[in-house]
């Protein structure tokens, strides 16, 4: 699954366009490397996102195309 879509489906970032912009600005990294919005996300990947002065680091637990709002938190865990 594409990185921007994963960030939206898992509700780490609320809108796909915002996820796309964060990737273009170089604020998203997968496994320690800067990632484009089109990068592929797989289970076990570590995603780091810079939100201003705050960093969010999560591990991908599951990759699903669609998920209900209350199940979105099961797709990742905070590190």
CSV table of N, CA, C and O in Angstrom, one decimal:
chain,number,residue,atom,x,y,z
A,1,UNK,N,0.9,-1.2,0.0
A,1,UNK,CA,0.0,0.0,0.0
A,1,UNK,C,0.9,1.2,0.0
A,1,UNK,O,1.9,1.3,0.6
A,2,UNK,N,0.4,2.3,-0.7
A,2,UNK,CA,1.2,3.5,-0.7
A,2,UNK,C,1.2,4.2,0.7
A,2,UNK,O,0.3,4.0,1.5
A,3,UNK,N,2.3,4.9,1.0
A,3,UNK,CA,2.5,5.5,2.3
A,3,UNK,C,1.4,6.5,2.6
A,3,UNK,O,0.9,6.5,3.7
A,4,UNK,N,1.1,7.4,1.6
A,4,UNK,CA,0.1,8.4,1.9
A,4,UNK,C,-1.2,7.8,2.2
A,4,UNK,O,-2.0,8.2,3.1
A,5,UNK,N,-1.6,6.7,1.5
A,5,UNK,CA,-2.9,6.1,1.8
A,5,UNK,C,-2.9,5.4,3.1
A,5,UNK,O,-3.8,5.4,3.9
A,6,UNK,N,-1.7,4.7,3.5
A,6,UNK,CA,-1.6,4.1,4.8
A,6,UNK,C,-1.8,5.1,5.9
A,6,UNK,O,-2.5,4.8,6.9
A,7,UNK,N,-1.2,6.2,5.8
A,7,UNK,CA,-1.3,7.2,6.9
A,7,UNK,C,-2.7,7.7,7.0
A,7,UNK,O,-3.2,8.0,8.1
A,8,UNK,N,-3.5,7.8,5.9
A,8,UNK,CA,-4.9,8.2,6.0
A,8,UNK,C,-5.8,7.1,6.6
A,8,UNK,O,-6.5,7.3,7.5
A,9,UNK,N,-5.6,5.9,6.0
A,9,UNK,CA,-6.5,4.8,6.5
A,9,UNK,C,-6.2,4.5,7.9
A,9,UNK,O,-7.2,4.2,8.7
A,10,UNK,N,-5.0,4.5,8.4
A,10,UNK,CA,-4.7,4.3,9.8
A,10,UNK,C,-5.0,5.5,10.7
A,10,UNK,O,-4.9,5.3,11.9
A,11,UNK,N,-5.4,6.6,10.1
A,11,UNK,CA,-5.7,7.8,10.8
A,11,UNK,C,-4.6,8.4,11.6
A,11,UNK,O,-4.8,9.1,12.6
A,12,UNK,N,-3.3,8.2,11.2
A,12,UNK,CA,-2.2,8.8,11.8
A,12,UNK,C,-2.2,10.3,11.3
A,12,UNK,O,-2.0,11.2,12.0
A,13,UNK,N,-2.6,10.5,10.0
A,13,UNK,CA,-2.8,11.8,9.4
A,13,UNK,C,-4.2,11.8,8.8
A,13,UNK,O,-4.6,10.8,8.2
A,14,UNK,N,-5.0,12.8,9.1
A,14,UNK,CA,-6.4,12.8,8.8
A,14,UNK,C,-6.8,12.8,7.3
A,14,UNK,O,-7.7,12.2,6.9
A,15,UNK,N,-6.0,13.5,6.5
A,15,UNK,CA,-6.3,13.6,5.1
A,15,UNK,C,-5.1,13.2,4.2
A,15,UNK,O,-4.0,13.4,4.6
A,16,UNK,N,-5.4,12.6,3.1
A,16,UNK,CA,-4.4,12.0,2.2
A,16,UNK,C,-3.5,13.2,1.6
A,16,UNK,O,-2.3,13.0,1.4
A,17,UNK,N,-4.2,14.3,1.3
A,17,UNK,CA,-3.4,15.4,0.7
A,17,UNK,C,-2.4,15.9,1.8
A,17,UNK,O,-1.3,16.3,1.4
A,18,UNK,N,-2.8,16.0,3.0
A,18,UNK,CA,-1.8,16.4,4.1
A,18,UNK,C,-0.7,15.4,4.2
A,18,UNK,O,0.5,15.8,4.4
A,19,UNK,N,-1.0,14.1,4.1
A,19,UNK,CA,0.0,13.1,4.2
A,19,UNK,C,1.0,13.2,3.0
A,19,UNK,O,2.2,13.1,3.1
A,20,UNK,N,0.4,13.5,1.8
A,20,UNK,CA,1.2,13.7,0.6
A,20,UNK,C,2.2,14.9,0.8
A,20,UNK,O,3.3,14.8,0.4
A,21,UNK,N,1.7,16.0,1.3
A,21,UNK,CA,2.5,17.2,1.5
A,21,UNK,C,3.6,17.0,2.5
A,21,UNK,O,4.7,17.4,2.3
A,22,UNK,N,3.3,16.2,3.6
A,22,UNK,CA,4.3,15.9,4.6
A,22,UNK,C,5.5,15.1,3.9
A,22,UNK,O,6.6,15.3,4.2
A,23,UNK,N,5.1,14.1,3.1
A,23,UNK,CA,6.1,13.3,2.4
A,23,UNK,C,6.9,14.2,1.4
A,23,UNK,O,8.2,14.0,1.4
A,24,UNK,N,6.3,15.0,0.7
A,24,UNK,CA,7.0,15.9,-0.3
A,24,UNK,C,8.0,16.8,0.5
A,24,UNK,O,9.0,17.2,-0.1
A,25,UNK,N,7.6,17.2,1.7
A,25,UNK,CA,8.5,18.2,2.5
A,25,UNK,C,9.6,17.4,3.2
A,25,UNK,O,10.4,18.0,3.8
A,26,UNK,N,9.7,16.1,3.0
A,26,UNK,CA,10.7,15.3,3.6
A,26,UNK,C,10.6,15.1,5.1
A,26,UNK,O,11.5,14.8,5.8
A,27,UNK,N,9.3,15.2,5.6
A,27,UNK,CA,9.1,15.0,7.1
A,27,UNK,C,8.7,13.6,7.5
A,27,UNK,O,8.4,13.3,8.6
A,28,UNK,N,8.6,12.7,6.5
A,28,UNK,CA,8.2,11.3,6.8
A,28,UNK,C,9.4,10.4,6.4
A,28,UNK,O,10.0,10.5,5.3
A,29,UNK,N,9.7,9.4,7.3
A,29,UNK,CA,10.8,8.5,7.0
A,29,UNK,C,10.3,7.1,7.3
A,29,UNK,O,9.5,6.9,8.2
A,30,UNK,N,10.7,6.1,6.5
A,30,UNK,CA,10.4,4.7,6.7
A,30,UNK,C,11.7,4.0,6.9
A,30,UNK,O,12.6,4.1,6.1
A,31,UNK,N,11.8,3.3,8.0
A,31,UNK,CA,13.1,2.6,8.4
A,31,UNK,C,14.3,3.5,8.3
A,31,UNK,O,15.4,3.0,7.8
A,32,UNK,N,14.2,4.7,8.7
A,32,UNK,CA,15.4,5.6,8.8
A,32,UNK,C,15.7,6.3,7.5
A,32,UNK,O,16.7,7.0,7.4
A,33,UNK,N,14.9,6.1,6.4
A,33,UNK,CA,15.2,6.7,5.1
A,33,UNK,C,14.0,7.6,4.7
A,33,UNK,O,12.9,7.3,4.9
A,34,UNK,N,14.3,8.8,4.2
A,34,UNK,CA,13.2,9.7,3.7
A,34,UNK,C,12.4,9.0,2.7
A,34,UNK,O,12.9,8.2,1.8
A,35,UNK,N,11.0,9.1,2.8
A,35,UNK,CA,10.1,8.4,2.0
A,35,UNK,C,9.2,9.3,1.2
A,35,UNK,O,8.8,10.3,1.7
A,36,UNK,N,9.0,8.9,-0.1
A,36,UNK,CA,8.0,9.6,-0.9
A,36,UNK,C,6.6,9.1,-0.6
A,36,UNK,O,6.5,8.0,0.0
A,37,UNK,N,5.6,9.8,-1.0
A,37,UNK,CA,4.2,9.4,-0.8
A,37,UNK,C,3.9,8.1,-1.5
A,37,UNK,O,3.1,7.3,-1.0
A,38,UNK,N,4.6,7.7,-2.6
A,38,UNK,CA,4.4,6.5,-3.3
A,38,UNK,C,5.1,5.3,-2.8
A,38,UNK,O,5.0,4.2,-3.3
A,39,UNK,N,5.9,5.5,-1.7
A,39,UNK,CA,6.7,4.4,-1.1
A,39,UNK,C,5.8,3.3,-0.6
A,39,UNK,O,4.7,3.6,-0.2
A,40,UNK,N,6.2,2.1,-0.7
A,40,UNK,CA,5.4,0.9,-0.3
A,40,UNK,C,5.5,0.7,1.2
A,40,UNK,O,6.7,0.7,1.7
A,41,UNK,N,4.4,0.4,1.9
A,41,UNK,CA,4.4,0.2,3.3
A,41,UNK,C,4.1,-1.3,3.5
A,41,UNK,O,3.2,-1.8,2.9
A,42,UNK,N,4.9,-2.0,4.4
A,42,UNK,CA,4.7,-3.4,4.7
A,42,UNK,C,4.7,-3.5,6.2
A,42,UNK,O,5.2,-2.7,7.0
A,43,UNK,N,4.2,-4.7,6.7
A,43,UNK,CA,4.2,-5.0,8.1
A,43,UNK,C,5.6,-5.0,8.6
A,43,UNK,O,6.5,-5.5,8.0
A,44,UNK,N,5.8,-4.4,9.8
A,44,UNK,CA,7.1,-4.4,10.4
A,44,UNK,C,7.9,-3.1,10.1
A,44,UNK,O,8.9,-2.9,10.8
A,45,UNK,N,7.5,-2.3,9.2
A,45,UNK,CA,8.1,-1.1,8.9
A,45,UNK,C,8.0,-0.1,10.1
A,45,UNK,O,7.0,-0.1,10.8
A,46,UNK,N,9.0,0.8,10.3
A,46,UNK,CA,9.0,1.8,11.3
A,46,UNK,C,8.8,3.1,10.5
A,46,UNK,O,9.7,3.5,9.7
A,47,UNK,N,7.8,3.9,10.8
A,47,UNK,CA,7.5,5.2,10.2
A,47,UNK,C,7.7,6.3,11.2
A,47,UNK,O,7.2,6.2,12.3
A,48,UNK,N,8.5,7.3,10.8
A,48,UNK,CA,8.7,8.4,11.7
A,48,UNK,C,8.2,9.7,11.0
A,48,UNK,O,8.5,9.9,9.8
A,49,UNK,N,7.4,10.5,11.7
A,49,UNK,CA,6.8,11.7,11.1
A,49,UNK,C,7.2,12.9,12.0
A,49,UNK,O,7.0,12.8,13.2
A,50,UNK,N,7.6,14.0,11.4
A,50,UNK,CA,7.8,15.2,12.2
A,50,UNK,C,6.6,16.1,12.0
A,50,UNK,O,6.3,16.5,10.9
A,51,UNK,N,6.0,16.4,13.2
A,51,UNK,CA,4.9,17.4,13.2
A,51,UNK,C,5.4,18.6,14.0
A,51,UNK,O,5.4,18.6,15.2
A,52,UNK,N,5.9,19.6,13.2
A,52,UNK,CA,6.5,20.7,13.9
A,52,UNK,C,7.7,20.3,14.8
A,52,UNK,O,8.6,19.8,14.3
A,53,UNK,N,7.6,20.6,16.1
A,53,UNK,CA,8.7,20.2,17.0
A,53,UNK,C,8.4,18.8,17.6
A,53,UNK,O,9.2,18.4,18.5
A,54,UNK,N,7.4,18.1,17.2
A,54,UNK,CA,7.1,16.8,17.8
A,54,UNK,C,7.3,15.7,16.8
A,54,UNK,O,7.0,15.8,15.6
A,55,UNK,N,8.0,14.6,17.2
A,55,UNK,CA,8.2,13.5,16.4
A,55,UNK,C,7.3,12.3,16.8
A,55,UNK,O,7.1,12.1,18.0
A,56,UNK,N,6.7,11.7,15.8
A,56,UNK,CA,5.8,10.5,16.1
A,56,UNK,C,6.5,9.3,15.4
A,56,UNK,O,6.9,9.4,14.2
A,57,UNK,N,6.7,8.2,16.2
A,57,UNK,CA,7.3,7.0,15.6
A,57,UNK,C,6.4,5.9,15.9
A,57,UNK,O,6.0,5.6,17.0
A,58,UNK,N,6.0,5.2,14.8
A,58,UNK,CA,5.1,4.0,14.9
A,58,UNK,C,5.7,2.8,14.1
A,58,UNK,O,6.4,3.0,13.2
A,59,UNK,N,5.2,1.6,14.6
A,59,UNK,CA,5.5,0.4,13.9
A,59,UNK,C,4.3,-0.1,13.2
A,59,UNK,O,3.2,-0.1,13.8
A,60,UNK,N,4.4,-0.5,11.9
A,60,UNK,CA,3.2,-1.0,11.1
A,60,UNK,C,3.0,-2.4,11.6
A,60,UNK,O,3.8,-3.3,11.5
A,61,UNK,N,1.7,-2.6,12.1
A,61,UNK,CA,1.3,-4.0,12.5
A,61,UNK,C,0.5,-4.7,11.4
A,61,UNK,O,0.5,-5.9,11.3
A,62,UNK,N,-0.3,-3.9,10.7
A,62,UNK,CA,-1.2,-4.5,9.7
A,62,UNK,C,-1.4,-3.5,8.6
A,62,UNK,O,-1.4,-2.3,8.8
A,63,UNK,N,-1.6,-4.0,7.4
A,63,UNK,CA,-1.9,-3.2,6.2
A,63,UNK,C,-3.2,-3.6,5.6
A,63,UNK,O,-3.4,-4.7,5.2
A,64,UNK,N,-4.2,-2.7,5.7
A,64,UNK,CA,-5.6,-3.0,5.2
A,64,UNK,C,-6.0,-1.9,4.3
A,64,UNK,O,-5.7,-0.7,4.5
A,65,UNK,N,-6.8,-2.2,3.2
A,65,UNK,CA,-7.3,-1.2,2.3
A,65,UNK,C,-8.3,-0.3,3.0
A,65,UNK,O,-8.3,0.9,2.7
A,66,UNK,N,-9.2,-0.9,3.7
A,66,UNK,CA,-10.2,-0.1,4.4
A,66,UNK,C,-10.3,-0.6,5.9
A,66,UNK,O,-10.1,-1.8,6.1
A,67,UNK,N,-10.7,0.3,6.8
A,67,UNK,CA,-10.8,-0.1,8.2
A,67,UNK,C,-11.8,0.8,8.8
A,67,UNK,O,-11.9,2.0,8.5
A,68,UNK,N,-12.6,0.3,9.8
A,68,UNK,CA,-13.5,1.2,10.6
A,68,UNK,C,-12.7,2.0,11.5
A,68,UNK,O,-11.6,1.7,11.9
A,69,UNK,N,-13.3,3.2,11.9
A,69,UNK,CA,-12.6,4.1,12.7
A,69,UNK,C,-12.1,3.6,14.0
A,69,UNK,O,-11.0,3.8,14.4
A,70,UNK,N,-12.9,2.7,14.7
A,70,UNK,CA,-12.5,2.2,16.0
A,70,UNK,C,-11.4,1.1,15.8
A,70,UNK,O,-10.7,0.8,16.8
A,71,UNK,N,-11.2,0.6,14.6
A,71,UNK,CA,-10.2,-0.5,14.4
A,71,UNK,C,-8.9,0.1,13.9
A,71,UNK,O,-7.9,-0.6,13.7
A,72,UNK,N,-8.9,1.4,13.5
A,72,UNK,CA,-7.7,2.0,12.9
A,72,UNK,C,-6.4,1.9,13.8
A,72,UNK,O,-5.3,1.8,13.4
A,73,UNK,N,-6.6,2.0,15.1
A,73,UNK,CA,-5.5,2.0,16.1
A,73,UNK,C,-4.8,0.7,16.1
A,73,UNK,O,-3.7,0.6,16.6
A,74,UNK,N,-5.5,-0.4,15.6
A,74,UNK,CA,-4.9,-1.7,15.6
A,74,UNK,C,-3.9,-1.9,14.5
A,74,UNK,O,-3.2,-2.9,14.4
A,75,UNK,N,-3.8,-0.9,13.5
A,75,UNK,CA,-2.9,-1.0,12.4
A,75,UNK,C,-1.5,-0.7,12.7
A,75,UNK,O,-0.6,-1.0,12.0
A,76,UNK,N,-1.3,0.0,13.9
A,76,UNK,CA,0.1,0.4,14.2
A,76,UNK,C,0.2,0.5,15.7
A,76,UNK,O,-0.8,0.5,16.5
A,77,UNK,N,1.5,0.6,16.2
A,77,UNK,CA,1.7,0.8,17.6
A,77,UNK,C,2.8,1.9,17.8
A,77,UNK,O,3.7,2.0,17.0
A,78,UNK,N,2.6,2.8,18.7
A,78,UNK,CA,3.5,3.9,19.0
A,78,UNK,C,4.8,3.3,19.6
A,78,UNK,O,4.7,2.4,20.4
A,79,UNK,N,6.0,3.8,19.2
A,79,UNK,CA,7.2,3.4,19.8
A,79,UNK,C,7.8,4.5,20.7
A,79,UNK,O,7.5,5.6,20.6
